């Protein structure tokens, strides 16, 4: 039985940088041996059945460099792990009202306490933010583009971070559930 996985790429097809055509990327993943590869929109959201390929992250990175000329930071999560991050969202009610205003920043490790404190201080009056070991949840009612906190989170050099709004995150999970087990 294959495990369903979610792969989130950081910083592809954003502002003309790191152009990654999804049909070609899906084809490359199939050529590497992944099954049931599907992508959601153009920003590097992939779901697939993991059939136990060793060193998959390194294989994908080499394949991307060879084929597309770059290899962004990759976040691999089991479907269960991805859904656990979504379920822990303290702003899920706000996300149901407007998922574009709630963002989940996936992390490759937890922020240090002093970083949490300095980043939290950047939140606007109408924003709410929650830090966990694996994600930062941000409710930005005035929009993510106006959020100093979101800008700093996305640009941090302390940890690798990639963000998805709640609508996209839910759509990725739904897409993963279409993969046969």
PDB file of C-alpha atoms in Angstrom:
ATOM      1  CA  UNK A   1       0.000   0.000   0.000  1.00  0.00           C
ATOM      2  CA  UNK A   2       1.314   3.430  -0.947  1.00  0.00           C
ATOM      3  CA  UNK A   3       1.325   6.379   1.408  1.00  0.00           C
ATOM      4  CA  UNK A   4      -0.271   9.570   0.116  1.00  0.00           C
ATOM      5  CA  UNK A   5       2.144  12.509   0.334  1.00  0.00           C
ATOM      6  CA  UNK A   6       1.933  16.259  -0.102  1.00  0.00           C
ATOM      7  CA  UNK A   7       4.837  18.206  -1.564  1.00  0.00           C
ATOM      8  CA  UNK A   8       4.883  21.988  -1.231  1.00  0.00           C
ATOM      9  CA  UNK A   9       7.499  23.909  -3.193  1.00  0.00           C
ATOM     10  CA  UNK A  10       8.675  27.285  -1.955  1.00  0.00           C
ATOM     11  CA  UNK A  11       8.690  30.255  -4.306  1.00  0.00           C
ATOM     12  CA  UNK A  12       7.794  28.840  -7.722  1.00  0.00           C
ATOM     13  CA  UNK A  13       5.918  30.817 -10.379  1.00  0.00           C
ATOM     14  CA  UNK A  14       5.841  33.900  -8.155  1.00  0.00           C
ATOM     15  CA  UNK A  15       6.459  37.244  -9.839  1.00  0.00           C
ATOM     16  CA  UNK A  16       8.032  35.613 -12.882  1.00  0.00           C
ATOM     17  CA  UNK A  17      10.755  33.886 -10.856  1.00  0.00           C
ATOM     18  CA  UNK A  18      11.466  30.155 -10.782  1.00  0.00           C
ATOM     19  CA  UNK A  19       9.166  29.354 -13.675  1.00  0.00           C
ATOM     20  CA  UNK A  20       7.940  25.790 -13.338  1.00  0.00           C
ATOM     21  CA  UNK A  21       5.453  24.460 -15.903  1.00  0.00           C
ATOM     22  CA  UNK A  22       3.238  22.082 -13.955  1.00  0.00           C
ATOM     23  CA  UNK A  23       2.590  19.589 -16.806  1.00  0.00           C
ATOM     24  CA  UNK A  24       6.347  19.130 -17.317  1.00  0.00           C
ATOM     25  CA  UNK A  25       6.929  18.937 -13.579  1.00  0.00           C
ATOM     26  CA  UNK A  26       4.240  16.255 -13.198  1.00  0.00           C
ATOM     27  CA  UNK A  27       5.849  14.323 -16.067  1.00  0.00           C
ATOM     28  CA  UNK A  28       9.256  14.525 -14.396  1.00  0.00           C
ATOM     29  CA  UNK A  29       7.785  13.164 -11.145  1.00  0.00           C
ATOM     30  CA  UNK A  30       6.150  10.269 -13.006  1.00  0.00           C
ATOM     31  CA  UNK A  31       9.479   9.542 -14.721  1.00  0.00           C
ATOM     32  CA  UNK A  32      11.070   9.361 -11.264  1.00  0.00           C
ATOM     33  CA  UNK A  33       8.577   6.624 -10.386  1.00  0.00           C
ATOM     34  CA  UNK A  34       5.868   8.460  -8.458  1.00  0.00           C
ATOM     35  CA  UNK A  35       2.268   7.373  -8.971  1.00  0.00           C
ATOM     36  CA  UNK A  36      -0.985   9.324  -9.212  1.00  0.00           C
ATOM     37  CA  UNK A  37       0.838  12.665  -9.400  1.00  0.00           C
ATOM     38  CA  UNK A  38      -1.501  15.659  -9.330  1.00  0.00           C
ATOM     39  CA  UNK A  39      -0.881  19.367  -8.909  1.00  0.00           C
ATOM     40  CA  UNK A  40      -3.047  22.166  -7.606  1.00  0.00           C
ATOM     41  CA  UNK A  41      -2.741  25.562  -9.319  1.00  0.00           C
ATOM     42  CA  UNK A  42       0.632  26.835 -10.507  1.00  0.00           C
ATOM     43  CA  UNK A  43       2.438  27.495  -7.240  1.00  0.00           C
ATOM     44  CA  UNK A  44       4.059  24.158  -6.500  1.00  0.00           C
ATOM     45  CA  UNK A  45       1.430  22.065  -4.741  1.00  0.00           C
ATOM     46  CA  UNK A  46       1.770  18.356  -5.484  1.00  0.00           C
ATOM     47  CA  UNK A  47       0.065  15.233  -4.188  1.00  0.00           C
ATOM     48  CA  UNK A  48       1.174  11.714  -5.051  1.00  0.00           C
ATOM     49  CA  UNK A  49       1.348   8.105  -3.930  1.00  0.00           C
ATOM     50  CA  UNK A  50       4.742   7.394  -2.383  1.00  0.00           C
ATOM     51  CA  UNK A  51       5.864   3.931  -3.310  1.00  0.00           C
ATOM     52  CA  UNK A  52       8.972   3.992  -1.135  1.00  0.00           C
ATOM     53  CA  UNK A  53      11.516   5.611  -3.458  1.00  0.00           C
ATOM     54  CA  UNK A  54      14.715   6.214  -1.486  1.00  0.00           C
ATOM     55  CA  UNK A  55      16.187   9.745  -1.325  1.00  0.00           C
ATOM     56  CA  UNK A  56      13.154  11.183  -3.096  1.00  0.00           C
ATOM     57  CA  UNK A  57      13.945  14.767  -2.097  1.00  0.00           C
ATOM     58  CA  UNK A  58      17.438  14.529  -3.617  1.00  0.00           C
ATOM     59  CA  UNK A  59      16.124  12.861  -6.790  1.00  0.00           C
ATOM     60  CA  UNK A  60      13.529  15.598  -7.279  1.00  0.00           C
ATOM     61  CA  UNK A  61      16.082  18.348  -6.597  1.00  0.00           C
ATOM     62  CA  UNK A  62      18.536  16.928  -9.154  1.00  0.00           C
ATOM     63  CA  UNK A  63      15.742  16.381 -11.663  1.00  0.00           C
ATOM     64  CA  UNK A  64      14.512  19.955 -11.255  1.00  0.00           C
ATOM     65  CA  UNK A  65      18.006  21.449 -11.597  1.00  0.00           C
ATOM     66  CA  UNK A  66      18.665  19.389 -14.723  1.00  0.00           C
ATOM     67  CA  UNK A  67      15.305  20.034 -16.323  1.00  0.00           C
ATOM     68  CA  UNK A  68      14.281  23.489 -15.084  1.00  0.00           C
ATOM     69  CA  UNK A  69      17.529  25.083 -13.903  1.00  0.00           C
ATOM     70  CA  UNK A  70      16.623  25.468 -10.209  1.00  0.00           C
ATOM     71  CA  UNK A  71      15.542  23.450  -7.198  1.00  0.00           C
ATOM     72  CA  UNK A  72      13.490  25.279  -4.561  1.00  0.00           C
ATOM     73  CA  UNK A  73      13.099  24.298  -0.936  1.00  0.00           C
ATOM     74  CA  UNK A  74      10.703  21.363  -0.695  1.00  0.00           C
ATOM     75  CA  UNK A  75       8.336  20.473   2.132  1.00  0.00           C
ATOM     76  CA  UNK A  76       7.248  16.809   2.180  1.00  0.00           C
ATOM     77  CA  UNK A  77       4.345  15.870   4.436  1.00  0.00           C
ATOM     78  CA  UNK A  78       2.299  12.732   4.785  1.00  0.00           C
ATOM     79  CA  UNK A  79      -1.367  13.378   4.105  1.00  0.00           C
ATOM     80  CA  UNK A  80      -2.036  12.698   7.788  1.00  0.00           C
ATOM     81  CA  UNK A  81       0.646  15.211   8.788  1.00  0.00           C
ATOM     82  CA  UNK A  82      -0.675  17.817   6.360  1.00  0.00           C
ATOM     83  CA  UNK A  83      -4.206  17.364   7.657  1.00  0.00           C
ATOM     84  CA  UNK A  84      -2.984  17.606  11.252  1.00  0.00           C
ATOM     85  CA  UNK A  85      -1.515  21.026  10.452  1.00  0.00           C
ATOM     86  CA  UNK A  86      -4.831  22.071   8.884  1.00  0.00           C
ATOM     87  CA  UNK A  87      -6.838  20.717  11.825  1.00  0.00           C
ATOM     88  CA  UNK A  88      -4.684  22.683  14.292  1.00  0.00           C
ATOM     89  CA  UNK A  89      -5.617  25.986  12.632  1.00  0.00           C
ATOM     90  CA  UNK A  90      -6.977  28.197  15.428  1.00  0.00           C
ATOM     91  CA  UNK A  91      -8.573  30.469  12.817  1.00  0.00           C
ATOM     92  CA  UNK A  92     -10.588  27.785  11.048  1.00  0.00           C
ATOM     93  CA  UNK A  93     -13.844  29.649  11.654  1.00  0.00           C
ATOM     94  CA  UNK A  94     -12.401  32.751   9.959  1.00  0.00           C
ATOM     95  CA  UNK A  95     -11.086  30.492   7.176  1.00  0.00           C
ATOM     96  CA  UNK A  96     -14.588  29.138   6.562  1.00  0.00           C
ATOM     97  CA  UNK A  97     -15.813  32.731   6.170  1.00  0.00           C
ATOM     98  CA  UNK A  98     -12.924  33.769   3.864  1.00  0.00           C
ATOM     99  CA  UNK A  99     -10.015  31.361   3.449  1.00  0.00           C
ATOM    100  CA  UNK A 100      -7.992  33.918   1.495  1.00  0.00           C
ATOM    101  CA  UNK A 101      -7.517  35.892   4.711  1.00  0.00           C
ATOM    102  CA  UNK A 102      -6.095  32.998   6.730  1.00  0.00           C
ATOM    103  CA  UNK A 103      -2.619  31.748   5.876  1.00  0.00           C
ATOM    104  CA  UNK A 104      -0.671  28.745   7.041  1.00  0.00           C
ATOM    105  CA  UNK A 105       3.109  29.109   6.982  1.00  0.00           C
ATOM    106  CA  UNK A 106       4.630  25.615   6.900  1.00  0.00           C
ATOM    107  CA  UNK A 107       7.985  25.458   8.711  1.00  0.00           C
ATOM    108  CA  UNK A 108      10.962  23.131   8.577  1.00  0.00           C
ATOM    109  CA  UNK A 109      11.360  23.530  12.344  1.00  0.00           C
ATOM    110  CA  UNK A 110      10.075  25.664  15.219  1.00  0.00           C
ATOM    111  CA  UNK A 111      10.941  29.326  15.691  1.00  0.00           C
ATOM    112  CA  UNK A 112      12.990  30.199  18.764  1.00  0.00           C
ATOM    113  CA  UNK A 113      11.063  31.952  21.548  1.00  0.00           C
ATOM    114  CA  UNK A 114      12.809  35.288  20.921  1.00  0.00           C
ATOM    115  CA  UNK A 115      11.875  35.127  17.218  1.00  0.00           C
ATOM    116  CA  UNK A 116       8.251  34.365  18.088  1.00  0.00           C
ATOM    117  CA  UNK A 117       8.196  37.406  20.330  1.00  0.00           C
ATOM    118  CA  UNK A 118       9.757  39.778  17.762  1.00  0.00           C
ATOM    119  CA  UNK A 119       7.585  38.499  14.906  1.00  0.00           C
ATOM    120  CA  UNK A 120       4.392  38.642  16.983  1.00  0.00           C
ATOM    121  CA  UNK A 121       5.166  42.298  17.742  1.00  0.00           C
ATOM    122  CA  UNK A 122       4.835  43.006  13.991  1.00  0.00           C
ATOM    123  CA  UNK A 123       1.174  41.925  13.884  1.00  0.00           C
ATOM    124  CA  UNK A 124      -1.259  44.679  12.993  1.00  0.00           C
ATOM    125  CA  UNK A 125      -4.090  45.407  15.431  1.00  0.00           C
ATOM    126  CA  UNK A 126      -6.581  43.425  13.388  1.00  0.00           C
ATOM    127  CA  UNK A 127      -4.262  40.431  12.870  1.00  0.00           C
ATOM    128  CA  UNK A 128      -4.079  37.271  14.926  1.00  0.00           C
ATOM    129  CA  UNK A 129      -1.089  34.944  14.831  1.00  0.00           C
ATOM    130  CA  UNK A 130      -0.318  31.581  16.415  1.00  0.00           C
ATOM    131  CA  UNK A 131       3.056  29.818  16.325  1.00  0.00           C
ATOM    132  CA  UNK A 132       3.447  26.028  16.616  1.00  0.00           C
ATOM    133  CA  UNK A 133       6.394  23.698  15.991  1.00  0.00           C
ATOM    134  CA  UNK A 134       5.373  22.971  12.415  1.00  0.00           C
ATOM    135  CA  UNK A 135       3.349  26.000  11.296  1.00  0.00           C
ATOM    136  CA  UNK A 136       2.475  29.611  11.846  1.00  0.00           C
ATOM    137  CA  UNK A 137      -1.188  30.531  11.428  1.00  0.00           C
ATOM    138  CA  UNK A 138      -2.037  34.089  10.447  1.00  0.00           C
ATOM    139  CA  UNK A 139      -5.465  35.672  10.194  1.00  0.00           C
ATOM    140  CA  UNK A 140      -4.979  38.929   8.268  1.00  0.00           C
ATOM    141  CA  UNK A 141      -8.434  40.511   7.797  1.00  0.00           C
ATOM    142  CA  UNK A 142      -6.968  43.509   5.946  1.00  0.00           C
ATOM    143  CA  UNK A 143      -5.249  41.192   3.465  1.00  0.00           C
ATOM    144  CA  UNK A 144      -1.962  39.357   3.342  1.00  0.00           C
ATOM    145  CA  UNK A 145      -0.429  41.959   1.046  1.00  0.00           C
ATOM    146  CA  UNK A 146      -0.729  44.597   3.765  1.00  0.00           C
ATOM    147  CA  UNK A 147       0.725  42.464   6.527  1.00  0.00           C
ATOM    148  CA  UNK A 148       4.215  43.357   7.778  1.00  0.00           C
ATOM    149  CA  UNK A 149       4.185  40.149   9.777  1.00  0.00           C
ATOM    150  CA  UNK A 150       3.479  38.035   6.673  1.00  0.00           C
ATOM    151  CA  UNK A 151       6.270  39.777   4.779  1.00  0.00           C
ATOM    152  CA  UNK A 152       8.773  39.085   7.575  1.00  0.00           C
ATOM    153  CA  UNK A 153       7.620  35.486   7.953  1.00  0.00           C
ATOM    154  CA  UNK A 154       8.015  34.821   4.236  1.00  0.00           C
ATOM    155  CA  UNK A 155      11.462  36.446   4.148  1.00  0.00           C
ATOM    156  CA  UNK A 156      12.893  34.948   7.332  1.00  0.00           C
ATOM    157  CA  UNK A 157      16.330  33.406   7.045  1.00  0.00           C
ATOM    158  CA  UNK A 158      16.013  31.555  10.363  1.00  0.00           C
ATOM    159  CA  UNK A 159      13.875  28.725   8.949  1.00  0.00           C
ATOM    160  CA  UNK A 160      12.606  27.576   5.598  1.00  0.00           C
ATOM    161  CA  UNK A 161       8.976  28.685   5.245  1.00  0.00           C
ATOM    162  CA  UNK A 162       6.304  28.323   2.609  1.00  0.00           C
ATOM    163  CA  UNK A 163       2.766  29.669   2.929  1.00  0.00           C
ATOM    164  CA  UNK A 164      -0.615  28.649   1.582  1.00  0.00           C
ATOM    165  CA  UNK A 165      -3.935  30.306   2.221  1.00  0.00           C
ATOM    166  CA  UNK A 166      -6.615  28.194   3.866  1.00  0.00           C
ATOM    167  CA  UNK A 167      -8.545  27.795   0.599  1.00  0.00           C
ATOM    168  CA  UNK A 168      -5.514  26.375  -1.199  1.00  0.00           C
ATOM    169  CA  UNK A 169      -4.575  24.151   1.734  1.00  0.00           C
ATOM    170  CA  UNK A 170      -8.088  22.676   1.847  1.00  0.00           C
ATOM    171  CA  UNK A 171      -8.069  22.136  -1.927  1.00  0.00           C
ATOM    172  CA  UNK A 172      -4.707  20.342  -1.703  1.00  0.00           C
ATOM    173  CA  UNK A 173      -6.059  18.015   0.990  1.00  0.00           C
ATOM    174  CA  UNK A 174      -9.194  17.332  -1.064  1.00  0.00           C
ATOM    175  CA  UNK A 175      -7.068  16.563  -4.132  1.00  0.00           C
ATOM    176  CA  UNK A 176      -4.938  14.146  -2.102  1.00  0.00           C
ATOM    177  CA  UNK A 177      -8.092  12.271  -1.121  1.00  0.00           C
ATOM    178  CA  UNK A 178      -8.777  11.499  -4.792  1.00  0.00           C
ATOM    179  CA  UNK A 179      -5.645   9.332  -4.977  1.00  0.00           C
ATOM    180  CA  UNK A 180      -6.358   5.607  -4.695  1.00  0.00           C
ATOM    181  CA  UNK A 181      -4.849   3.984  -1.606  1.00  0.00           C
TER     182      UNK A 181
END
